[in-house]
Tab-separated table of C-alpha atoms in Angstrom:
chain	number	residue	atom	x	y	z
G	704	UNK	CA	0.000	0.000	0.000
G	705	UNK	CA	1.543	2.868	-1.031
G	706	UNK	CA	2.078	6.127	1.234
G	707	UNK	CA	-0.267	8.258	-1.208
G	708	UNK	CA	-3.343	6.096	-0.439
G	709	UNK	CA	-2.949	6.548	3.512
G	710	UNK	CA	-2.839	10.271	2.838
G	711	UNK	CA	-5.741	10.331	0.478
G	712	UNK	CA	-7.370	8.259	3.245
G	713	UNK	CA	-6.389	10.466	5.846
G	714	UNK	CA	-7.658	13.662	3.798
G	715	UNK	CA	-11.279	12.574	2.653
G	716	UNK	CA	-11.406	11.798	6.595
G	717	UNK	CA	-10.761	15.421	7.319
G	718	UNK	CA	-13.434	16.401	4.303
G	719	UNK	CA	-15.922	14.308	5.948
G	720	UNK	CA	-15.683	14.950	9.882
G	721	UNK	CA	-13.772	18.134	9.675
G	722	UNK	CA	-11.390	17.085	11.933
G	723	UNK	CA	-7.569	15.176	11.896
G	724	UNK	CA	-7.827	11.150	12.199
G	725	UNK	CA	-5.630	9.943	15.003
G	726	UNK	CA	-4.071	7.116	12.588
G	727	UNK	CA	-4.641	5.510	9.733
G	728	UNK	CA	-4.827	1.354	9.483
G	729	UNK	CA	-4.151	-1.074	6.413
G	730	UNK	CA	-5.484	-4.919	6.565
G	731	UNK	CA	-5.126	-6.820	3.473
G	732	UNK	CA	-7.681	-9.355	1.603
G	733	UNK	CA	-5.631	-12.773	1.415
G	734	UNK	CA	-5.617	-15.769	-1.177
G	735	UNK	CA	-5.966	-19.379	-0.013
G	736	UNK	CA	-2.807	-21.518	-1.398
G	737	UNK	CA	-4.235	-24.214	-0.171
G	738	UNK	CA	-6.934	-25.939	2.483
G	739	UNK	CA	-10.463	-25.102	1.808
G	740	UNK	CA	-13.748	-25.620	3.901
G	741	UNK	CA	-11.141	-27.007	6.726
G	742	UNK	CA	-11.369	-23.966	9.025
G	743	UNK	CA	-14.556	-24.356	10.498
G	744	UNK	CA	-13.617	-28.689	10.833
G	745	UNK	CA	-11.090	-27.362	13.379
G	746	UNK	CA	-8.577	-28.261	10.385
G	747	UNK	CA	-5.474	-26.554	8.668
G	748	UNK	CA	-5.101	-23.554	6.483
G	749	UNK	CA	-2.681	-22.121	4.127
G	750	UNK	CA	-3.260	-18.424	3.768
G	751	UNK	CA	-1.181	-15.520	2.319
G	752	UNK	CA	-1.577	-12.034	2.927
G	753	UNK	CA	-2.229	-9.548	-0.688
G	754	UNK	CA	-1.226	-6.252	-0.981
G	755	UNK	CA	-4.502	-5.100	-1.525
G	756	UNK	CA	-6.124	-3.578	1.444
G	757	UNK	CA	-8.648	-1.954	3.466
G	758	UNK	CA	-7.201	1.126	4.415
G	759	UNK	CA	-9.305	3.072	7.448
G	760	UNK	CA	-8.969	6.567	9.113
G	761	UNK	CA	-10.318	6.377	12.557
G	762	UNK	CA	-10.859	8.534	15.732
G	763	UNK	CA	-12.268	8.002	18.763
G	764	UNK	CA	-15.630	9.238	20.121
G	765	UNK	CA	-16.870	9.405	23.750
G	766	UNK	CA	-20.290	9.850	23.345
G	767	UNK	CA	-21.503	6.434	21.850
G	768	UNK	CA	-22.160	7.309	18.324
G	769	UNK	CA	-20.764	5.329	15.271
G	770	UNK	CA	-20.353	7.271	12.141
G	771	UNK	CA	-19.099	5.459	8.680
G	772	UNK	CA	-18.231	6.297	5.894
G	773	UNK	CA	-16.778	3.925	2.725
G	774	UNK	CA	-15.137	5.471	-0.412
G	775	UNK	CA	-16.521	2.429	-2.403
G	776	UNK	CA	-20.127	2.801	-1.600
G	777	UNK	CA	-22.184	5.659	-3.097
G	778	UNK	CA	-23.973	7.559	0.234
G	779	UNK	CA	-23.133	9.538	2.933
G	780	UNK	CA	-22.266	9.071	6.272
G	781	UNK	CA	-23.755	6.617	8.285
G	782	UNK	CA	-24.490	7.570	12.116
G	783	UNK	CA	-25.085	4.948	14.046
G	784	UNK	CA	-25.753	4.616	18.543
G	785	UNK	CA	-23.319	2.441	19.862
G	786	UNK	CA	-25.577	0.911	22.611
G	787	UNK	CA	-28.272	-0.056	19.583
G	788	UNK	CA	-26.374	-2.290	17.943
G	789	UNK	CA	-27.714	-5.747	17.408
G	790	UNK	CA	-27.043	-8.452	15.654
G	791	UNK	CA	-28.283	-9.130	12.301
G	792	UNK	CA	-29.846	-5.976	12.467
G	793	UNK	CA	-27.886	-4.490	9.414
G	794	UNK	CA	-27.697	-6.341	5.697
G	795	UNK	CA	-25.318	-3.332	4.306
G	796	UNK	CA	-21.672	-2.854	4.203
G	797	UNK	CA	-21.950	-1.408	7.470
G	798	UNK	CA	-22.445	-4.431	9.074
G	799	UNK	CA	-18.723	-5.463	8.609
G	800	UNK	CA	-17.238	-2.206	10.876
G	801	UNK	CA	-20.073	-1.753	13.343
G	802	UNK	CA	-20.387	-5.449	13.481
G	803	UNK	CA	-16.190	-5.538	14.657
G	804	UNK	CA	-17.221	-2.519	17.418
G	805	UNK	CA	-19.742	-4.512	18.913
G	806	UNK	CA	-18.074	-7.523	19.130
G	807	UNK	CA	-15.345	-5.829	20.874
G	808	UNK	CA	-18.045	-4.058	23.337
G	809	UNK	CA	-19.852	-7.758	24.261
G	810	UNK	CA	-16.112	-8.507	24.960
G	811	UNK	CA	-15.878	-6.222	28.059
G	812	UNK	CA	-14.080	-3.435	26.251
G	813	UNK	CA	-14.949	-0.154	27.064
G	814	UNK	CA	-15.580	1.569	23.069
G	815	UNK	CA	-17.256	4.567	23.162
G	816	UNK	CA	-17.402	4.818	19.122
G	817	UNK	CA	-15.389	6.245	16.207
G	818	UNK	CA	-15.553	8.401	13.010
G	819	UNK	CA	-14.338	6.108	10.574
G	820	UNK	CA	-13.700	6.603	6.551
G	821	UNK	CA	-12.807	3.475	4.542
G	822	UNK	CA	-11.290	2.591	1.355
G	823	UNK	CA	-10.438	-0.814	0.183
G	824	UNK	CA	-8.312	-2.280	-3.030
G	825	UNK	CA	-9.527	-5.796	-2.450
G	826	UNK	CA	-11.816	-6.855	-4.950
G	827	UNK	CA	-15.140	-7.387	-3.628
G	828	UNK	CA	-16.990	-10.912	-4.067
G	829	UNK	CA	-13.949	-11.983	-5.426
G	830	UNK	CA	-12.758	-15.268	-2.582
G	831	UNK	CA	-10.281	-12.884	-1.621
G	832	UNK	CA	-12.009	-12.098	1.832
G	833	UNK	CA	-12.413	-8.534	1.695
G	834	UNK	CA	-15.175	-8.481	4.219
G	835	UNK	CA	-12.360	-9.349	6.783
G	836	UNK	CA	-9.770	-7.092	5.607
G	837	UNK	CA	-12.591	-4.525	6.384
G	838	UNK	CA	-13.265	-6.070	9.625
G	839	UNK	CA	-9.517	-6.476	10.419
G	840	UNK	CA	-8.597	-3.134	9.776
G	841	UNK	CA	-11.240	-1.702	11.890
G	842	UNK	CA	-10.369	-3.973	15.019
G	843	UNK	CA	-6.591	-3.534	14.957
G	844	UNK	CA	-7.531	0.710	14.452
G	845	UNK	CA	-9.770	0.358	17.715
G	846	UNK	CA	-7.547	-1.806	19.419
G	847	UNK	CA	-4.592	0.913	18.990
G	848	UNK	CA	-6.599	3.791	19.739
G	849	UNK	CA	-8.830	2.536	23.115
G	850	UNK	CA	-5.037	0.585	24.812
G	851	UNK	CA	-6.976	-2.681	24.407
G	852	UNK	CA	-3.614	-4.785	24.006
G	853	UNK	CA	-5.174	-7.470	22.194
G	854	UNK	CA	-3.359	-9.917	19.620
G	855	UNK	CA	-3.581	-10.131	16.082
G	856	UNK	CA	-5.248	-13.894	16.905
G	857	UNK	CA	-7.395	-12.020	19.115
G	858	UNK	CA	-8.349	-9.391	17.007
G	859	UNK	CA	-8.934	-12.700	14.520
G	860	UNK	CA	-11.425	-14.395	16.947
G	861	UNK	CA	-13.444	-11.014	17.359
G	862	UNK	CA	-13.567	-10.295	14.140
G	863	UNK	CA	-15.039	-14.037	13.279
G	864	UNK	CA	-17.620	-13.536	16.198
G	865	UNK	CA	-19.012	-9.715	14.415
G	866	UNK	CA	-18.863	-11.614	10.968
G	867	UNK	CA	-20.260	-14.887	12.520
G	868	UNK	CA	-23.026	-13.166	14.758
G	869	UNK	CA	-23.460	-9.784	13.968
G	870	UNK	CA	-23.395	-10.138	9.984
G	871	UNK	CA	-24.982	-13.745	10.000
G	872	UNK	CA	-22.387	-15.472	7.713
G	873	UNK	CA	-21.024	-18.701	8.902
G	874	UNK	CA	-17.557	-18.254	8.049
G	875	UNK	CA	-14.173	-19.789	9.814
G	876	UNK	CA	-11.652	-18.157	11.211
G	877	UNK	CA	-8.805	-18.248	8.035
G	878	UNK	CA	-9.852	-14.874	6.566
G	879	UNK	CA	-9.462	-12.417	9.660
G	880	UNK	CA	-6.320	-14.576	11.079
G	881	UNK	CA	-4.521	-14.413	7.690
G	882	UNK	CA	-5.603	-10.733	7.518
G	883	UNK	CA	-4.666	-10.107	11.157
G	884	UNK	CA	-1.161	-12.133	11.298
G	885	UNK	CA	0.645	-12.673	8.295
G	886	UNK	CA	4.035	-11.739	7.456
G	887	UNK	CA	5.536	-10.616	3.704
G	888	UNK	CA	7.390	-13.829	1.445
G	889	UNK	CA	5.600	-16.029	4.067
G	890	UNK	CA	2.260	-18.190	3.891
G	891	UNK	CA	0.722	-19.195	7.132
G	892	UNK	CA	0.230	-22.738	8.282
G	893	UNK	CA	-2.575	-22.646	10.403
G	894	UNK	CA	-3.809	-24.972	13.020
G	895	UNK	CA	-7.445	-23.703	13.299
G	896	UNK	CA	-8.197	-25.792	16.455
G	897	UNK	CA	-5.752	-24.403	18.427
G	898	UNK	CA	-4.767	-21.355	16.789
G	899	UNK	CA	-1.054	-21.982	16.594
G	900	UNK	CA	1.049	-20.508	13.720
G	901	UNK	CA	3.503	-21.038	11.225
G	902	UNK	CA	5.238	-18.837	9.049
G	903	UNK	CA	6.593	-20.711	5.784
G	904	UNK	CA	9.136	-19.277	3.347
G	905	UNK	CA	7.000	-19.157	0.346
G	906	UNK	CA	9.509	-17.027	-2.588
G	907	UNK	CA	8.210	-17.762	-5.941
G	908	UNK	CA	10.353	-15.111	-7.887
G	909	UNK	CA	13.310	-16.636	-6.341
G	910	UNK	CA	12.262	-19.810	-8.106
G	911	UNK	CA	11.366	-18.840	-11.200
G	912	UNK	CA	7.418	-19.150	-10.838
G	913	UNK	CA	4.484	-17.094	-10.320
G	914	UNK	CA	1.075	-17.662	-8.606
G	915	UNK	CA	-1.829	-15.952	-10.819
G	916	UNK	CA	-4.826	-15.107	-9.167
G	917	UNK	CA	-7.513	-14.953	-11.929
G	918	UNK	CA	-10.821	-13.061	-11.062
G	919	UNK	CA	-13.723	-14.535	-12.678
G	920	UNK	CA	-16.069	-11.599	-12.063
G	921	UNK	CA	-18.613	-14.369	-10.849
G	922	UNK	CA	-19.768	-12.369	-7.228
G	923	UNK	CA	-20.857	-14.621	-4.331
G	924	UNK	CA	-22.437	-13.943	-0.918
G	925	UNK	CA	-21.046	-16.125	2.204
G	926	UNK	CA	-24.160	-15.157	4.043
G	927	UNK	CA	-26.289	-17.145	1.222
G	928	UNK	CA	-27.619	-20.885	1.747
G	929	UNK	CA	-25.138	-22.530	0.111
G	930	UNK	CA	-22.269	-22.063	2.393
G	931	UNK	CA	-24.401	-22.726	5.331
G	932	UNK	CA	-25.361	-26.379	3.808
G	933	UNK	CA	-22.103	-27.244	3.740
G	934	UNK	CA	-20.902	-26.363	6.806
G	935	UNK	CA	-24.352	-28.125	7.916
G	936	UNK	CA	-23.319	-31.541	6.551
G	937	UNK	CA	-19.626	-31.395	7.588
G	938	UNK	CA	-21.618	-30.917	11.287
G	939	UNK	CA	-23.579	-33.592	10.545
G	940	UNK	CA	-20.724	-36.488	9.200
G	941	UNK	CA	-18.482	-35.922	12.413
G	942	UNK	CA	-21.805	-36.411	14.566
G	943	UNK	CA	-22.412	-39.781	12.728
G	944	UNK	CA	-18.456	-40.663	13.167
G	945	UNK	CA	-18.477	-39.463	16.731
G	946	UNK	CA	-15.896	-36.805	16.617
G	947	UNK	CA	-15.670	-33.526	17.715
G	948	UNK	CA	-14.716	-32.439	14.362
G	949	UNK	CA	-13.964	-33.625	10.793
G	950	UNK	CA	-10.336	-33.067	11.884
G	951	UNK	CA	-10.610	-35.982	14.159
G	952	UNK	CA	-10.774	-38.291	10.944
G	953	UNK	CA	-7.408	-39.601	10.412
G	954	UNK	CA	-6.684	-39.672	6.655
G	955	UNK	CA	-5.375	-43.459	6.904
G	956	UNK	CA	-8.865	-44.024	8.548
G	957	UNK	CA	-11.133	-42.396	5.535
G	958	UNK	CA	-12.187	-45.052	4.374
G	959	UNK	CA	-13.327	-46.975	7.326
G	960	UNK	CA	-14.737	-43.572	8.194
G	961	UNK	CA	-17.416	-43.386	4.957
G	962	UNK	CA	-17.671	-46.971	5.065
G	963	UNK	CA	-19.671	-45.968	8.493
G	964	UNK	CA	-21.710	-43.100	6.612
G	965	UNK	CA	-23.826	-45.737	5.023
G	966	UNK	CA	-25.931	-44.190	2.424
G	967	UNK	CA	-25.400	-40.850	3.051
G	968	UNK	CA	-23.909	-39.845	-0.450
G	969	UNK	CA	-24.124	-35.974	0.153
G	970	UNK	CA	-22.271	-36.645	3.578
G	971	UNK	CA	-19.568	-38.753	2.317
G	972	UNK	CA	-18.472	-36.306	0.050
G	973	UNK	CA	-18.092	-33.348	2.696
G	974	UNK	CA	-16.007	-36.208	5.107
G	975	UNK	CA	-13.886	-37.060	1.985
G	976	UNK	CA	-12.926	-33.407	0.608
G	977	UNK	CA	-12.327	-32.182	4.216
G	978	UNK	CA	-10.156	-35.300	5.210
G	979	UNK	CA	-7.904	-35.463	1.960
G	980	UNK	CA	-8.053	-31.696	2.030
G	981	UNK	CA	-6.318	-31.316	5.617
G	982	UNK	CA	-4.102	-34.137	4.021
G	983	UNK	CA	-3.375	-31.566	1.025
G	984	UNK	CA	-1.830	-28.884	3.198
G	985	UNK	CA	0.406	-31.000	5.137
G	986	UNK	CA	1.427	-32.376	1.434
G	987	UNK	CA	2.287	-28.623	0.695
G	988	UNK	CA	3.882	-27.575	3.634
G	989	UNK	CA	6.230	-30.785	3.395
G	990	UNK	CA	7.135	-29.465	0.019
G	991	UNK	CA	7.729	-26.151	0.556
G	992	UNK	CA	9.774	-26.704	3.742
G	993	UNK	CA	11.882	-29.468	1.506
G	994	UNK	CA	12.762	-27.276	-1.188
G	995	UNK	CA	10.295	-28.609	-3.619
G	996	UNK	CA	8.162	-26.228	-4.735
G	997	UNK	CA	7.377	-26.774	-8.038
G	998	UNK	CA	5.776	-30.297	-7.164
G	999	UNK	CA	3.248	-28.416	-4.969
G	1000	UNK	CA	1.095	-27.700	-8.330
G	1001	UNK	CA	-0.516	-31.704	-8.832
G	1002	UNK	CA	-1.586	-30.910	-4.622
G	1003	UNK	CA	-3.510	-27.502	-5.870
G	1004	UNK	CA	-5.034	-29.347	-8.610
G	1005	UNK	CA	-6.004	-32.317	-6.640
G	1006	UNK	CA	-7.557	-29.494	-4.168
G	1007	UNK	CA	-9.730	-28.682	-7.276
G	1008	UNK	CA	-11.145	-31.900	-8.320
G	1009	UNK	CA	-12.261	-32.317	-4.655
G	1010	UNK	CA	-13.789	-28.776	-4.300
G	1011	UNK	CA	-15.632	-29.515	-8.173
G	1012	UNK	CA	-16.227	-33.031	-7.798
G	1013	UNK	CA	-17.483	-33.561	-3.820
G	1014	UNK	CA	-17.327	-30.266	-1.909
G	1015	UNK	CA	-19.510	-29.284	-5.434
G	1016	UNK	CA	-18.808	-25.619	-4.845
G	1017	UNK	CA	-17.164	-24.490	-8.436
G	1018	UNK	CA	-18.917	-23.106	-11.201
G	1019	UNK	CA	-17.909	-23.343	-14.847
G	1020	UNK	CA	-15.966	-20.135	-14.787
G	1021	UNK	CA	-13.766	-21.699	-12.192
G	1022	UNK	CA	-13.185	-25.061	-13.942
G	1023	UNK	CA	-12.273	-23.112	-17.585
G	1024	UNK	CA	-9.533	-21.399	-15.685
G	1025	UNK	CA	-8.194	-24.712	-14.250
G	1026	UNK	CA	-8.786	-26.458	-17.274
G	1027	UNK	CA	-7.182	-23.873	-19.434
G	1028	UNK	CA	-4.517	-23.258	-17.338
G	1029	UNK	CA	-3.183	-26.458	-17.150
G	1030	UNK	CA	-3.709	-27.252	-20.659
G	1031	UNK	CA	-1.162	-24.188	-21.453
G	1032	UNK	CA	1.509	-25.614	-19.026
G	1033	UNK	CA	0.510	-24.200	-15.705
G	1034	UNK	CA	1.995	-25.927	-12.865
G	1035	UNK	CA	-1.095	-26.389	-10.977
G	1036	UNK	CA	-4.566	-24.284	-10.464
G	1037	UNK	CA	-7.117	-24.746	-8.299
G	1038	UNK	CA	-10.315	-22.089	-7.346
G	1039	UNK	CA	-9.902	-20.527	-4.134
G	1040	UNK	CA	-12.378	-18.927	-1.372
G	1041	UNK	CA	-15.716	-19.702	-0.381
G	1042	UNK	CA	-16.748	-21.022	-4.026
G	1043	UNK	CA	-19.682	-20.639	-6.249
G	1044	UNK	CA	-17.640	-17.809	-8.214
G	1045	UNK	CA	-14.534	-15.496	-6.968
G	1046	UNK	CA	-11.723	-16.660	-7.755
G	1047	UNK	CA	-8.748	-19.327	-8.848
G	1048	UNK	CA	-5.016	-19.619	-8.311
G	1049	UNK	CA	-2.381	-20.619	-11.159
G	1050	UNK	CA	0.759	-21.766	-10.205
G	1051	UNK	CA	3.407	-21.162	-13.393
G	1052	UNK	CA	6.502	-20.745	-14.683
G	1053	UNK	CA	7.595	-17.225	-15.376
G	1054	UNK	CA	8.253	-18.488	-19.088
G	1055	UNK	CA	4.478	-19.315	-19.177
G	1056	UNK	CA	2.601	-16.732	-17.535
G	1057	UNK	CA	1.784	-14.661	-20.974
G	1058	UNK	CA	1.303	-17.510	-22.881
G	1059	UNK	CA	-1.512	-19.023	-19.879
G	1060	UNK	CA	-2.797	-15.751	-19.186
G	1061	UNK	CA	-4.056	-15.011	-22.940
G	1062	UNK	CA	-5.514	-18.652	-22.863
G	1063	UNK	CA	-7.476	-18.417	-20.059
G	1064	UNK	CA	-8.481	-14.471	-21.432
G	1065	UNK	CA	-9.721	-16.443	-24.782
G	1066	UNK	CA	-11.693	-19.149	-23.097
G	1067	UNK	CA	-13.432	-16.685	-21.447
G	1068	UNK	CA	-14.127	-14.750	-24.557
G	1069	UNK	CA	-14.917	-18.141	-26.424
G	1070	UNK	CA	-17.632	-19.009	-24.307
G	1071	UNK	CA	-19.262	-15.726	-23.714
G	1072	UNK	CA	-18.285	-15.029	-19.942
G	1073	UNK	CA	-17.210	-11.815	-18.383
G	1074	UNK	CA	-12.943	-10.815	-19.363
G	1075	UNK	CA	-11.451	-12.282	-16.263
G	1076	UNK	CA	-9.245	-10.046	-13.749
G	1077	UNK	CA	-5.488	-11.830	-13.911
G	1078	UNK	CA	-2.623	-10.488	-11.761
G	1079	UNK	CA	0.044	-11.609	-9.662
G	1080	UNK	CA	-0.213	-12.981	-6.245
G	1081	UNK	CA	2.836	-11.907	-3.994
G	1082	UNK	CA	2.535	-12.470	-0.267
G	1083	UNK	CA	2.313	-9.209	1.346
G	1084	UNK	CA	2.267	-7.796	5.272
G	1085	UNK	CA	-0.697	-8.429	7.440
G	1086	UNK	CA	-2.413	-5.794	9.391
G	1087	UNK	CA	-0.513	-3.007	10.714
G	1088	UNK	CA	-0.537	0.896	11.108
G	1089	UNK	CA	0.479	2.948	8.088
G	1090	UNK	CA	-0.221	6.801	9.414
């Protein structure tokens, strides 16, 4: 994020509540390398930070009133009473900020409220969690400003409980963690059970390879049914297996494990992506930690059959980028995020990247869908103050 956004920030702020913010805040959106739907089955995650970001200017307020404002939504200022807040109360983008604010209030924290302007480079709908950049950037600016002392895995968990409760989405706790604690040329092996961290070397341009993130323009809501069902069934196979979570299920044990599901075709398929998923990421982080990067690409592909094929959560967008991708050479490719639309991944050789770029841009144009977005995926900073 460059200095001349956290000023332009920091002057529509002034424009708006005719006074100076006391900082300015930057959270970035992330991209899933690998591990999908295994957050909320207590599994493991391999997020890395982007350089796009929410960028917020924020002040404190003592007399309970919320006001808002976003550069990327047409309207004025939203004013809002602290002590009104409730939960699922608010289907706008305002949700995300006020949702962080009461969270952080049901937490014991003494926040009187905030003037808050926000602008955000992550691409909305897109997998690339911009709803918790949003929310990140908002907690770690209140947390500065009110002394609260609380870590970016804090900040992570409180963030999941305004996006969880307040907003209504079921979502796991990747997004605002990644947001909240990654580090730059890192991805971040996450144990979502217990929280506990790992930063892994992850240098393509050392190696000679990029990772692609291609933007299919197809939007998607977390907060819709789909995403819900899912997380439903995976509920509903570790009841029937006995476990506390699909995490439980040992990947030497799968089979025995659906073997034991009977029937229950839907269920099976939720067990067997979110078993040979966790499996996946412990594949990747093996690799990466050996040296052998480029044989990560078959694991991201694999991730994509599962996600198309049992998980069911791509759309044809996703599987012509994959498809295309990999028929001009690509490494590996594989959609990332939530699913039903957003976004995929291409892992490449620099050599390549042109040449899979323009095929995946004429596939699209071949079969009548929206020009894809395509740009480079470097792993950036997490959260952090920038003014």
């Amino acid at each position: 994020m460059s200095v001349d956004t956290a000023a332009a920030v920091a002057e529509r702020f002034r424009e708006l509540y005719e006074a100076e913010p006391e900082g300015v805040w930057a959270a970035p959106g992330r991209v899933n390398l690998i591990g999908e739907h295994t957050d909320y089955n207590d599994g493991f995650v391999m997020p890395f930070a982007l350089p796009h970001t929410a960028v917020a200017a924020v002040s404190r307020r003592t007399d309970g009133v919320l006001r808002l404002h976003s550069a990327d939504v047409e309207g004025g200022v939203v004013e809002l009473r602290v002590e009104k807040l409730e939960p699922e109360s608010d289907r706008n983008w305002t949700a995300y900020p006020s949702g962080v604010l009461w969270a952080l209030r049901q937490a014991g924290h003494a926040v009187t409220g905030a003037d808050i302007h926000l602008a955000s480079t992550v691409p909305a709908g897109a997998g690339l969690s911009s709803s918790a950049a949003l929310e990140v950037v908002v907690a770690l600016a209140l947390n500065d400003l009110y002394d609260l002392g609380l870590k970016g895995w804090q900040l992570a968990r409180l963030c999941q409980r305004a996006e969880n409760i307040y907003v209504g989405a079921p979502v796991g706790i990747m997004d605002q963690t990644a947001s909240a604690c990654c580090e730059a040329g890192h991805a971040l092996f996450l144990d979502t059970r217990d929280l506990s961290q790992k930063q892994i070397p992850f240098d393509l341009a050392a190696e000679g390879m990029r990772l692609l993130v291609v933007d299919t323009q197809v939007k998607h809501s977390h907060s819709e049914g789909e995403y819900g069902k899912r997380r439903a069934g995976c509920e509903k196979g570790a009841a029937l297996l006995g476990v506390d979570a699909l995490r439980d299920v040992a990947y030497d044990e799968l089979d025995a494990a659906l073997d034991r599901l009977g029937d229950d075709e839907e269920v099976r398929r939720l067990v067997r992506h979110v078993v040979t998923e966790d499996q996946r990421v412990e594949q990747v982080v093996a690799l990466l930690e050996s040296g052998e990067t480029r044989a990560i690409g078959p694991v991201l592909t694999a991730g994509h059959a599962s996600l198309r094929d049992d998980f069911r959560i791509s759309c044809p967008e996703l599987d012509l980028v994959v498809d295309t991708a990999l028929a001009g050479g690509a490494l590996g490719a594989r959609m990332t995020g939530g699913g039903f639309g957003g976004s995929a991944i291409v892992l490449a050789e620099v050599a390549d990247v042109e040449t899979v770029t323009k095929a995946v841009e004429e596939a699209f144009a071949a079969a009548g869908f929206a020009a894809p977005r395509v740009f480079e995926a470097v792993p950036a900073a997490g959260a952090r103050r920038v003014r």
